[in-house]
Each structure stands twice: as C-alpha cells, then as structure tokens.
C-alpha cells in the first residue's frame, strides 16, 4: 500500500501553529494509472498535485501511488494518522524516517459567538461543508434550469441605487457630492420591471439584497434571493416555472418534489390555519363550530356569538389526553391570554378520564355529539376552543396549533415527518391593507406594482379595500420561501394606484411610470429567499448555518469586527460627520482608538 | 398562412403611449403541431402563451397557427406590420377587421446621456440584447466549467464589511451604532483566503465589488469579477485552469481560444512593449540600439549613453513612409515632448524619398547599416528613436507604439485583426514598489498577501526591493483582464511583511493572521474583470455597453437620479449629518426639494 501525502500546516486548538508542511512518501508505483482509470466529473484533483481525495480511496487503489492533501485529524505517536479533507478521511501509516511535530484537532464545543469569531475553523465542520456545498449545487441546478432549459438571461442589476418610496429599511451610502446619498436596495424590483420594458423578457438573477432592520433574530442585513421576471406570463405560468425549478434542483438525496403544489386562497389559509403561511405537514385544522354552539349557555361564547362577526372556532388535538399534561393545557391558556388577550378553553368530548373543566359541564349533550360529528373527534382527543371575531379567533388558534405541535413532539409524538417537504401556494391576497397608524388610509399589502385581480378591477374605483391582488406566496413547511405577483403594466392604472389610492409622491417613481408609458409587455415574477430555502432543505437550525460569513443577530461580523469606527478624516470626502448621542460622549473617545475589538 | 399575435402596448418616440394591447388572429389550425415538432433547448416559449419567437419562423411553418409576442417595429396603413422580439423580426398581415391605433419605432440617434436616461429603451437595441445575452451565456459556461467539471464551490461572501488597510477607495455605510461604519469591499480577497483555511478548497464567485474613485472615464463604482481561489495549487495550476475556463466559455461564433497562452516576465514586457499590459496583436517591438549608436555624434544620444543606465531605444514602423505624413510625425514628437518630456526622432534608414531630418544627416553609414540589420528594416519603414534611462525610454516608446498603430489604422492599414484575441500572461512582477510620496519606504506592488517568488525569499531580509512576487496578470489585446497570485500561507512571513517591511497596523488584519496561525494550506487564486472581458469579446466601445444599468462617468444613475438628497430625519437613525462645504450653502436648500432631477 503505497501512500504519499503533502500536508498543510498543522494546527493546535486556537493557539499558535506547531506543525509544518511535511511530505510523506512510500513506494513509487506510477500514479498515472489512478488518474486515467479513476476520472470523475467533477474532477476535484485537476490543476493540483493531488491525485485523489481522502474520501474516495478504496481497496482497489492497493499498490498505487496517490498524492493526498488535507488536515491531520488524529495522530498516534508518529506512527499512524488520520488525514481529513472535505470529502472524507483516510488512515496513513507514517514512514519511520519522517517526523511530525505536533497535531491536535479542532475543538468541537463552541458557543455561537465563538463559532462566528473563528468562522474559518467552523467552516471545516462536516455540517458547514455539507450546507455550503449543497447550496452551491442547488443554485447551479437552478441556473441550468433557467438558462439552459428555458432561455432565461442572467442579468446583474445595480446595488448603488436611490431611496424607494417608503424605503425606511434601506442602508444609505454617502457619495462625494455633498448631501447626496445612494441606497442599497431591498430587491431589484424596479430594475426587473424595467428589463421587461427593455425587451429582456426572461430575466433572472441570484441577487444580493439589503435590509436594515436593526437587531432581529435569524435575519441578516444582506441576504440573497433567486429573482425572476417574465413577460407575457400569467400567475399559472410563474407557478409552473417555479415548481419545475424546485423539482429540477432538488437534492438527489431527498425525496423528489411532487408537482403541482397545492394552492389555498389567503382567505382559506386564514380560516383553516390562522396564518398566510400554513405548515401543511400536519392536520389539526381550525374548524368553525359556531352553528353547533349557537345556543350555548357558556357566557363568553354567548357574548361572542351575539356580535355581528362573532364566531366560535376550535382545533382538535389527536390523542391530546395521552400526550398533554394538565400543566401543558394551563400554559396554552396562559399563552393565549398573555399574547392575544383571548380566552381559550380545553374540552374533552370523548375522554374517559376527565379533568376538572368548567366548560365540560356547561356543554349540552347534543352540542357534544354535534362537535364529535363535525370535528371527527376520537377517544383521547382534546379540543381547544375560542370565540370572537373571525380573524382574531383564527389567528390565536393558528398560533396554538403550532405550540401544541411543538409540545406533542417534545412528548415523543412524531407529528411532522422530518423528511417531508410540504409546499403550498397561497393566492388571492388583498391588494391593500388599512394603514396601521391611520386605518382610514390604505397601503399596499405587498408593493404598489402588484396587479389587481382581473375580476376585481371595477372595485378599485368603488371599494378598493375589497380588491384582491395577483400576488402569490410560496410556503414550505410553514415558512414563506417566496413571493411574487403579476405586475401592473398600464401606466394610467399605476398612476391611479400610486397617486389617488396610496397618496404616494409619484415623482420618486417617474422613471418607472415613464417606462410603462413607452410600452410595457404584460409581465410578472417572483423572488425565492435562498437562505431560508437552503436552511429548510438542509434542516439547519438557523440561516447563519447556510451562509459562509453571516452577521450576528446584532448585525456584527464577529470575526473581523464590522461595523467599526473610522477616523473622522476618512468621512470628510463624503461630507458627513457623526452626530454623537448626548448620553454617549464616552463612546466618542473610540475615535482615538478606532480598531479596538468588540468586547 | 395562419398567424395570431398578442401585442404589448405600443410606443411612440419618447411621448405618451397611443397604442393599446391588441389581439390579432386568423385561422385556427392546431398549434400543438408546432410545439411538438419544433421543440428546442432552451425553450423560450415555456410557461407562456407564445408558441414561437419572431426570428425562428420559416416556410416550414406554413399552414400552422402560431402565437407570437413582441413590439411593433413598423406598420403600413393597418395592412401590414413588422413584429420584433429579442430573436428577430416577422412580417404580419393584419386582418382587415382589426385596427391598430398608432405605431412608431424608437429613435436611433441618442446621445450617451439620453441612452442612459432612457436605458429601458436602449436595452431594446440589437447590440444591447446581444451584449447582455452573450454575457449571461459566457458566465453560465464558466460556471459549468468550474462547478460541474472541476468541483469548485460557488460561495457568496459579504459586501457589508470593514475598512481594509489602505482602503481609501471604499464606500462607507453608517450603521445604527453611533460612529460605527461598514465598508463595501473592493474584492473578496480576505474572505477567499479564509475559505481556504476553512477547507473549502476550490472556491469561486461572480462577485460584486465596489471602488469609489470619483469621476473616471469607463470605470464603474460597482463592477463584477470572476473570483477564484484554490488550495494546494501553484502558479502554473492557476494558469492552466484559467486557459481552460476561457476556452470552454468562449462564444462559438468567435475563433476558438488557443492554449496555453504565451507568457512574458514583467521585465520582458517592459523592455519589448514599454508596458505591463502589451497589445500583442501586432509587432513593432522596442529594440535596444545602444550598441549600434555607441559612437554617435548626435548630442542628446551622446548625453544619454554617457550616463550609467543610459540607453537608446527604437521601434520600427513598417511602411511608415507610405502611411504617415510629415504632420503625423510632428504630432508624435510633440506628444512625447508634452507627455514625457522626452525627445523622439524619426529616422528613415532605407527611404528613397527623404524628409528634411536633422538626424538622418548625423547618422553614419555604418550605424545606418547596423540599424537595418538589427531591426530588420525594409524599404519605406520609419524608425522612431529615443534615448534615456531604460524604463523611461521604454515607456515613451510603448505609448508611441500604440499611438502609431492608431494613426496607421486611421490611414487604412489593418494592423490589429478585429477577430483576433491575443492573450498573454505577464509574470514575475516586483513584490514591492517604492512609495510615491516617500520613495525610501516600500508598498505592495499588488497587495500584501502576495507570496514572494521562491527563488527570492532570502532577499526579503537583505534587499526586499529586489524581490519578485508570485503575482500574474492576464492581458488580452492590451487590456489587463485579470490578476492573481499565490498567497502567503505562513503567518510569520505574513507578519514580517506587514509589520516590518510595510509598516502596516497588523491589528486591522488580526483575524487573517490568526487564521493563518490555525493552519492554512498553500493556496492561490485570481480574479477576472468580467465587465472588461465581455467588452472586449463583444467589441463594445465602453463597459457601459455590457452592463444593463451602468452609472455615468460621474457615478450617476441618470435614469432614476441616484445618488439623491435625503431629508435629514432619514439620516438620524445612522447618527450622521451632512457637513455642507462653506461655498455651497446654496445647495443646502436642496434638502427642501429632495427629489429634483439632475439638471
């Protein structure tokens, strides 16, 4: 067994290096044999001295000379070592005339902050290697599908742009002209529509986008989306395109993606799941039981049903009495009370053992049997019941549905198959929402370029709050992984919506309106959140685990210490100065020590 | 001939639209026939109502129903029109029951500024469609080569980073922490080296990079590079990789790329072409004629040769007497005098007709015949001659060589074949240069991570200014299209170069030095300037013609008007305020009219 290894500098924990580049060699059979007989695609050993990766050596290589490159994983008394590369491990017997000075592996246990600070070490882990390599492969397959199979053109759009209307979450970049700023865009939305006007009728880009949301868990100030726009297309066309895209690019070690994906309207999703991004891997749907309980004597149900929009809703937790303890149900009631100011009652319609529930005693026998029929309740099931206005009642039960799923799984029930990927289209969203700060005015539910539903055009001029849009969301396992719409391509309609309905300053978008004036084809598109998608595919606990160099949840790069202080003279060319908050005069002195690491 | 057209909104010049979406239809033969018999890869008509592109209809489609989408290029009296899409043109006969209201094409003549302001119209031109589609295809082929054939991993690196040492050209981005700034990096250099430490041993990225150089012709504040890094590789490995990459991705309508590319050392390039990016499509090399003229009586040549580093250099312009007029030669002399303060003399060693040249009379017959032999001078050739220090003499003749090429081509001689792509490696650059502002100190010729040439390591500690580097440039037709190096992977050597030789603050790079401490494999890489490469491949006059939405040479987006003013309250979350220059108080008022377009 002939073996020749060219080893990189060795490492010990986080201290200084004590090893050195070493060349191990035994025997001298030609390595040409290996190269010619073992040619693979892709060829990981082209252009380098390496002939094989550590992971691919088999007994068939016996007697051949190979050259490997890697890190030392384990060593025993200069006799024996385990060499590691991204592809696997190999055992190496060390010729006794060679000496290796010191070898220690990388410590496993690290906090999250330590992992980010020493990111280059964390990247050596199997999981990070798997995540980043899978990400690269999936994106490559997506490109093949879009470019090579369907004639899309990969076009880069600028990231030094201007403020968009309402773009309060955009980073600003001072220019060398006093008082003039670029902004980093939240998406290439305007550019991709302008490309449609420009006759580039099948555009895509793996686009870097920016959003300054301050500190948010599991969000990144820069993120990546698969950004797509097409001319002459309708909603169904975009949906079939994306289903094909995911099916084509899906990793071969997962179950294949089944298309077409099911679809729910926004109204249906809210009624059945209490959310516009339902996790459809399990049932436990929300059911309207108003009719069954119309004559109830339970006070708060009576109150709710007597109001014009009043409803009673429930979810059925299968085998709830087996898996949930009394204190679980108490904590569920408390959660609803604390977070939604909403009363939620557990009912046990067929339970043999019964907890001391006030409602159980107040529900009549015919109501109980009505419930059992309507909700298909079986022995040991628990029903959670609430009352109130339709949307609010659905929202609270939607949240409890997910809480209960977590509880049941913590108790050992497998509710959500970890190998299952459950895609869902959600469609027919409202075009407008009442403004939070002033409910008498409207704002776009998504963005102002979204086209109204063709059936609702006339409502724009009479009851705009009732208009549905041609927006669609793609949901996977309860996470929104994409969203898009058919766009407005008529300049007059776009002007009416911006100026009359949304009261926006149309001057900010004059270039887009003028472009529509010059003849825009009908068009639409979508953007997939790549970080979130890869996170779900790999089962990673955080999007930070599918990004090579992520920021901490405070937006810091803990490895290089960004953002950092700058000497004030470096701000002069940009005609800006720092406005120090009154209570942070102390921090001002950091200008004199501009590069001290974050404590 | 059955034809059905779905037309987008029509357009007239730059004014308001006067057309509308129109549906034309004649006949009713099944279109399924077309779809099944004409299936192509890529499929440009998937997911839309269109069955064919305008450019692909042939007489074989006679009798079939097709659906087309496009713009009206030309119309004649509602009888006949020409429909255009990205793929070509088709003539359409309009059924007489249909009416089209107004159709006018896009004006051709536009200034550059107008082209940028109405970029979405300019994109419809054949040339812009060709350039952007070719760019997309070439990048896709590069990805296939790197990912699918050679196992590279496409990894995205952050663009919100920190200031790098000497990073005076980096845009700054204020964060929500007072006085703390991100910077937009000029390249992913640090990240790609950290990826090598992290065991991702074949990295590439089509990377967006940023450089704030103010107003520069044919530069962009954001640009794109094909960024590559490999472990366990040497200079030759990288060169073979890139040659294969360009050969594989080269457009099929051009002559194939021949590999390997020739190579010159930096010293050879300077001596023969007077530059480190020679245009090797034509000869006219610089020749040292010091020995021939050692005994000259011409005063300024005598002066030059009497100095220690003094040389006399010349280039030979083939058929110069046929193509160059006396005033051309006068303008060449004036150019050298004005730009280089250098005397240049034209000589006509074999010319039958002779201009009134003072030098011609001072050159002895034996010198004349020596020149003719050394430079292989033929009838009608002109020799340009200059004297002085080696580098300066080469530089001025290198510049004149290009000036003469332009002049000769303006006179009708084809010197540089427009279909020829002449690649060249330039290697063995100096590792350091004397600092411009303080020639007693050294700065990196490229960047401080470049490894020294293995033969010159010992010189680092004795005569560092003589050390050659393992940097390499890729030159195409006289433009630098790429550059890279083998990097330093030894932390001690990196520290010595940064701290002792370059006097840099190593704290700024502590994360990188620490990473090297933890065991970096030997590694190297390269970056290709994508915009410039595509510009040369397409023969575009400017990189603005291969970018969908470029900035003007002042860094402005003339379409959307970026950068733009911002109301000062939008700067508050970032703890900055504008420092208005004393002489521009008038501009301050623009804060009150934040969105007035650039005049």
PDB file of C-alpha atoms in Angstrom, chain A residues 127 131 534-543 545-546:
ATOM      1  CA  UNK A 127     -22.171  20.188   8.587  1.00  0.00           C
ATOM      2  CA  UNK A 131     -24.522  23.044   3.773  1.00  0.00           C
ATOM      3  CA  UNK A 534     -31.393  26.133   1.836  1.00  0.00           C
ATOM      4  CA  UNK A 535     -31.902  26.304   5.594  1.00  0.00           C
ATOM      5  CA  UNK A 536     -35.088  24.211   5.293  1.00  0.00           C
ATOM      6  CA  UNK A 537     -33.553  21.772   2.793  1.00  0.00           C
ATOM      7  CA  UNK A 538     -30.511  21.115   4.982  1.00  0.00           C
ATOM      8  CA  UNK A 539     -32.501  21.131   8.217  1.00  0.00           C
ATOM      9  CA  UNK A 540     -30.132  23.760   9.634  1.00  0.00           C
ATOM     10  CA  UNK A 541     -31.245  25.411  12.869  1.00  0.00           C
ATOM     11  CA  UNK A 542     -30.516  28.942  11.574  1.00  0.00           C
ATOM     12  CA  UNK A 543     -29.885  30.707   8.269  1.00  0.00           C
ATOM     13  CA  UNK A 545     -25.619  27.880   9.116  1.00  0.00           C
ATOM     14  CA  UNK A 546     -26.076  28.164   5.353  1.00  0.00           C
TER      15      UNK A 546
END
